[in-house]
Amino acid sequence: MRSLSRPAEFASRMLEAAEREAVCGDLNEAAGTSLEGLREVLGLVARRQAQLWLGWRPWLCLAIVLPLGILLSVVSHRISSGNAVTLWLTANNVDAYLLRNEGFWSGVRDSVPGVFLAWLAIGCWSWTCGFAAGVLSRRAVLSTGAIFCVVLLACAVPGVLSAMDYKPAFIRADLYHVNDAVFRLAFYRWMLPLFVQIALVLIPVLRGMCDGTRSSFIPRALKIVMWLSVSLTVFSLVTQGMFWWMVRVWMMYPLRYPLLPSLLPFAMLGPMAYLLSLTTQQRKKVSTR
């Protein structure tokens, strides 16, 4: 009789609770190496995930995950390149004279909060997309999550999204030659987009998937709010292009376009509804003790 190794025990958490207990008990009683135990657990997990793809839910989730993963990558790259210009103007051109200049600080107050609001929005959008994928895929969240990660990481490779470079809907600041001084620096050209892709897209997506699989406690009214936030998220991502920006902020005479609102504040609707549900559930548990 041998004890289950830590990697095998960790891998067994990807199984259903009842099956996990049975598998761990069998492996503890069986004779074999830790590597063999890990291989058996991973093989069982792979077979269980493959069986789930015989149903319609994982395929529906896949049809949503692929375009959303590409769209999140495009929008996050566009936001990071736009914010890079603001950060460069603020951080890389500071001297003693500017620090004493009230106009400089006025510009910082006007521009820097927009950078953090855009980062907060992309993080909330990513969490909401992951939450929707987790709800739809349910037990197949491991495989759909792996596909989502592959899509996001593949889109982060330089040149993969080059076909979108000069499309008016998703044009980026790094494509303008007047910004060459900014994107000559490796930090703004490679490191900042990679940070946004991992910290504000990949991690929130995975967290949202985990939360989506545990969404049964959410009340019906807040579920409606959650799915409304998913719809707003998709609409916000699609309309993050240059055309929507021009229609929203320009007053082109003699054509008077309506001043459309920014969609960034609506990005927090989904995470706030989930946190409200979580807080309500915890209070109910405390009151019943």
Coordinates of C-alpha atoms in Angstrom, one line a residue:
M1 CA 0.0 0.0 0.0
R2 CA 1.3 3.5 -0.9
S3 CA 0.1 7.0 -0.4
L4 CA -1.0 9.1 -3.3
S5 CA 1.6 11.6 -4.6
R6 CA 1.0 15.3 -4.4
P7 CA 0.8 15.8 -8.2
A8 CA -1.6 12.9 -8.5
E9 CA -3.7 14.2 -5.7
F10 CA -3.8 17.7 -7.3
A11 CA -4.8 16.2 -10.6
S12 CA -7.6 14.2 -9.0
R13 CA -9.3 17.4 -8.1
M14 CA -10.3 17.7 -11.7
L15 CA -12.7 14.7 -11.2
E16 CA -16.1 14.7 -9.7
A17 CA -16.1 14.3 -5.9
A18 CA -17.4 10.8 -5.7
E19 CA -15.2 9.5 -8.5
R20 CA -12.2 11.3 -6.9
E21 CA -12.6 9.5 -3.6
A22 CA -12.9 6.1 -5.4
V23 CA -9.8 6.8 -7.6
C24 CA -7.7 8.0 -4.7
G25 CA -8.7 5.0 -2.6
D26 CA -7.8 2.6 -5.4
L27 CA -4.5 4.2 -6.1
N28 CA -3.6 4.2 -2.4
E29 CA -4.1 0.5 -2.2
A30 CA -2.4 -0.3 -5.5
A31 CA 1.3 -0.9 -5.9
G32 CA 3.2 1.3 -8.3
T33 CA 5.3 4.4 -8.6
S34 CA 4.1 8.0 -8.1
L35 CA 4.6 8.6 -11.8
E36 CA 2.3 5.7 -12.7
G37 CA -0.4 7.1 -10.3
L38 CA -0.2 10.5 -11.9
R39 CA -0.4 9.0 -15.4
E40 CA -3.5 7.0 -14.5
V41 CA -5.3 10.0 -13.0
L42 CA -4.5 12.3 -15.9
G43 CA -5.6 9.6 -18.3
L44 CA -8.9 9.3 -16.5
V45 CA -9.4 13.1 -16.5
A46 CA -8.7 13.2 -20.3
R47 CA -11.2 10.4 -20.9
R48 CA -13.9 12.1 -18.8
Q49 CA -13.3 15.4 -20.6
A50 CA -13.5 13.7 -24.0
Q51 CA -16.8 12.1 -23.1
L52 CA -18.3 15.5 -22.3
W53 CA -17.7 16.6 -25.9
L54 CA -20.3 14.1 -27.1
G55 CA -22.9 16.6 -25.9
W56 CA -23.8 20.0 -27.3
R57 CA -22.7 22.3 -24.5
P58 CA -19.0 22.2 -25.1
W59 CA -19.4 22.8 -28.8
L60 CA -21.7 25.8 -28.1
C61 CA -19.1 27.1 -25.7
L62 CA -16.4 26.6 -28.3
A63 CA -18.3 28.6 -30.9
I64 CA -18.4 31.5 -28.3
V65 CA -14.9 31.0 -26.9
L66 CA -12.9 31.2 -30.1
P67 CA -14.3 34.6 -31.4
L68 CA -14.3 36.1 -27.9
G69 CA -10.7 35.0 -27.3
I70 CA -9.6 36.7 -30.5
L71 CA -11.7 39.8 -29.8
L72 CA -10.3 40.1 -26.3
S73 CA -6.8 39.9 -27.6
V74 CA -7.4 42.5 -30.3
V75 CA -9.1 44.9 -27.9
S76 CA -6.5 44.5 -25.1
H77 CA -3.7 45.1 -27.6
R78 CA -5.4 48.2 -28.9
I79 CA -6.0 49.5 -25.3
S80 CA -2.5 48.8 -24.2
S81 CA -1.0 50.5 -27.3
G82 CA -3.2 53.6 -26.7
N83 CA -2.3 53.7 -23.0
A84 CA 1.4 53.3 -23.8
V85 CA 1.4 56.7 -25.4
T86 CA -0.2 58.3 -22.3
L87 CA 2.2 56.5 -20.0
W88 CA 5.2 57.5 -22.1
L89 CA 4.2 61.1 -22.2
T90 CA 3.7 61.1 -18.4
A91 CA 6.6 58.9 -17.2
N92 CA 9.3 59.1 -19.8
N93 CA 9.4 62.9 -20.3
V94 CA 9.3 64.2 -16.7
D95 CA 11.9 66.6 -15.5
A96 CA 12.2 69.1 -12.6
Y97 CA 10.6 71.8 -14.6
L98 CA 7.5 69.7 -15.5
L99 CA 7.1 68.6 -11.9
R100 CA 6.7 72.3 -10.9
N101 CA 4.4 73.0 -13.8
E102 CA 0.6 73.0 -12.9
G103 CA -0.3 72.3 -16.5
F104 CA 1.6 69.0 -16.4
W105 CA -0.3 67.9 -13.3
S106 CA -3.5 69.0 -14.9
G107 CA -2.7 66.7 -17.8
V108 CA -1.9 63.8 -15.5
R109 CA -5.2 64.2 -13.7
D110 CA -7.0 64.2 -17.0
S111 CA -5.3 61.3 -18.7
V112 CA -3.9 58.8 -16.1
P113 CA -7.3 57.9 -14.6
G114 CA -8.5 57.0 -18.1
V115 CA -5.6 54.5 -18.3
F116 CA -6.7 52.7 -15.2
L117 CA -10.3 52.8 -16.1
A118 CA -9.5 51.1 -19.4
W119 CA -7.4 48.5 -17.7
L120 CA -10.3 47.9 -15.2
A121 CA -12.7 47.5 -18.1
I122 CA -10.7 45.0 -20.0
G123 CA -10.2 43.0 -16.8
C124 CA -14.0 43.0 -16.1
W125 CA -14.8 42.1 -19.7
S126 CA -12.4 39.2 -19.5
W127 CA -13.9 37.9 -16.3
T128 CA -17.4 38.2 -17.7
C129 CA -16.5 36.3 -20.9
G130 CA -14.9 33.6 -18.7
F131 CA -17.9 33.5 -16.5
A132 CA -20.2 32.9 -19.5
A133 CA -17.9 30.2 -20.8
G134 CA -17.9 28.5 -17.4
V135 CA -21.7 28.5 -17.2
L136 CA -22.1 27.1 -20.7
S137 CA -19.3 24.5 -20.5
R138 CA -20.0 23.3 -16.9
R139 CA -18.0 20.1 -16.4
A140 CA -16.1 20.6 -19.7
V141 CA -14.6 23.8 -18.3
L142 CA -11.1 22.2 -18.2
S143 CA -11.0 21.6 -21.9
T144 CA -12.7 24.8 -23.0
G145 CA -10.5 26.7 -20.6
A146 CA -7.4 25.1 -22.2
I147 CA -8.7 26.1 -25.6
F148 CA -9.3 29.7 -24.5
C149 CA -5.8 29.9 -23.0
V150 CA -4.3 28.6 -26.3
V151 CA -6.2 31.2 -28.3
L152 CA -5.2 34.0 -26.0
L153 CA -1.5 33.0 -25.9
A154 CA -1.4 32.4 -29.7
C155 CA -2.9 35.9 -30.3
A156 CA -0.2 37.4 -28.1
V157 CA 2.5 36.1 -30.5
P158 CA 3.8 39.0 -32.6
G159 CA 2.4 38.9 -36.1
V160 CA -0.5 36.6 -35.5
L161 CA -3.0 39.4 -35.6
S162 CA -1.2 41.4 -38.3
A163 CA -4.2 40.9 -40.6
M164 CA -6.2 43.2 -38.3
D165 CA -3.5 45.9 -38.2
Y166 CA -4.9 48.5 -40.5
K167 CA -8.6 47.6 -40.3
P168 CA -10.4 50.9 -39.3
A169 CA -12.4 49.1 -36.6
F170 CA -9.3 48.1 -34.6
I171 CA -6.5 50.4 -35.6
R172 CA -3.9 50.8 -32.9
A173 CA -1.6 53.7 -31.7
D174 CA 1.6 51.7 -32.5
L175 CA 0.7 51.7 -36.2
Y176 CA 1.1 55.5 -36.5
H177 CA 4.6 56.7 -37.3
V178 CA 4.2 59.8 -35.1
N179 CA 4.3 57.3 -32.1
D180 CA 7.6 55.7 -33.2
A181 CA 9.5 57.2 -30.2
V182 CA 7.1 55.4 -27.9
F183 CA 7.2 52.0 -29.4
R184 CA 11.0 52.0 -30.0
L185 CA 11.2 51.1 -26.3
A186 CA 10.8 47.3 -25.7
F187 CA 8.7 48.0 -22.6
Y188 CA 5.9 49.7 -24.5
R189 CA 6.3 47.5 -27.6
W190 CA 6.4 44.0 -26.0
M191 CA 6.3 44.0 -22.2
L192 CA 3.2 46.2 -21.6
P193 CA 1.0 44.3 -24.1
L194 CA 2.1 41.0 -22.7
F195 CA 1.4 42.2 -19.1
V196 CA -2.1 43.3 -20.2
Q197 CA -2.7 40.0 -22.0
I198 CA -1.7 37.9 -19.0
A199 CA -2.7 39.9 -16.0
L200 CA -5.9 41.6 -17.3
V201 CA -7.1 39.0 -19.8
L202 CA -5.9 35.5 -19.2
I203 CA -6.1 35.5 -15.4
P204 CA -9.5 37.1 -15.1
V205 CA -10.8 34.7 -17.8
L206 CA -9.7 31.7 -15.9
R207 CA -11.1 33.1 -12.7
G208 CA -14.4 33.8 -14.4
M209 CA -14.6 30.3 -15.7
C210 CA -14.1 28.9 -12.2
D211 CA -16.8 31.2 -10.8
G212 CA -19.1 30.3 -13.7
T213 CA -19.0 26.6 -12.8
R214 CA -20.2 27.6 -9.2
S215 CA -23.0 29.9 -10.2
S216 CA -25.9 27.8 -9.0
F217 CA -26.3 30.0 -5.9
I218 CA -27.0 33.2 -7.8
P219 CA -30.6 34.3 -7.5
R220 CA -32.8 34.5 -10.6
A221 CA -32.9 38.3 -10.7
L222 CA -29.1 38.6 -10.5
K223 CA -28.8 35.9 -13.2
I224 CA -30.7 38.2 -15.5
V225 CA -28.3 41.0 -14.6
M226 CA -25.3 38.7 -15.3
W227 CA -26.5 37.7 -18.7
L228 CA -27.3 41.3 -19.5
S229 CA -23.7 42.1 -18.5
V230 CA -22.5 39.4 -20.9
S231 CA -24.5 41.0 -23.7
L232 CA -23.1 44.4 -22.9
T233 CA -19.6 43.0 -22.7
V234 CA -19.9 41.5 -26.2
F235 CA -21.4 44.7 -27.6
S236 CA -18.6 46.8 -25.8
L237 CA -15.9 44.6 -27.3
V238 CA -17.3 44.8 -30.8
T239 CA -17.7 48.6 -30.6
Q240 CA -14.2 49.3 -29.3
G241 CA -13.2 50.4 -32.8
M242 CA -12.4 53.7 -34.3
F243 CA -15.8 54.2 -35.9
W244 CA -17.7 54.0 -32.6
W245 CA -15.2 56.3 -31.0
M246 CA -15.7 58.9 -33.8
V247 CA -19.5 58.7 -33.6
R248 CA -19.3 59.0 -29.8
V249 CA -17.1 62.0 -29.5
W250 CA -17.1 63.9 -32.7
M251 CA -19.6 66.6 -33.7
M252 CA -19.2 66.7 -37.5
Y253 CA -20.9 69.7 -39.0
P254 CA -23.4 69.7 -40.7
L255 CA -24.0 66.1 -39.6
R256 CA -24.9 66.2 -35.9
Y257 CA -24.2 62.8 -34.5
P258 CA -25.6 62.0 -31.1
L259 CA -23.1 62.0 -28.3
L260 CA -23.1 58.4 -27.4
P261 CA -22.1 57.3 -23.8
S262 CA -18.9 55.5 -23.0
L263 CA -19.4 51.8 -22.4
L264 CA -16.4 51.4 -20.1
P265 CA -18.4 51.9 -16.8
F266 CA -20.8 49.1 -17.8
A267 CA -17.9 46.7 -17.7
M268 CA -18.2 46.4 -13.9
L269 CA -21.9 45.3 -14.0
G270 CA -21.2 41.6 -14.1
P271 CA -18.5 41.3 -11.4
M272 CA -20.5 43.6 -9.1
A273 CA -23.6 41.4 -9.5
Y274 CA -21.5 38.3 -8.8
L275 CA -20.0 39.9 -5.7
L276 CA -23.4 40.9 -4.5
S277 CA -24.7 37.3 -4.9
L278 CA -21.6 36.0 -3.1
T279 CA -22.1 38.4 -0.2
T280 CA -25.8 37.6 0.1
Q281 CA -25.0 33.9 0.2
Q282 CA -22.4 34.3 2.9
R283 CA -24.8 36.3 5.0
K284 CA -27.5 33.6 4.7
K285 CA -25.0 31.0 5.9
V286 CA -24.0 33.1 8.9
S287 CA -27.7 33.8 9.8
T288 CA -28.5 30.1 9.7
R289 CA -25.8 29.1 12.1

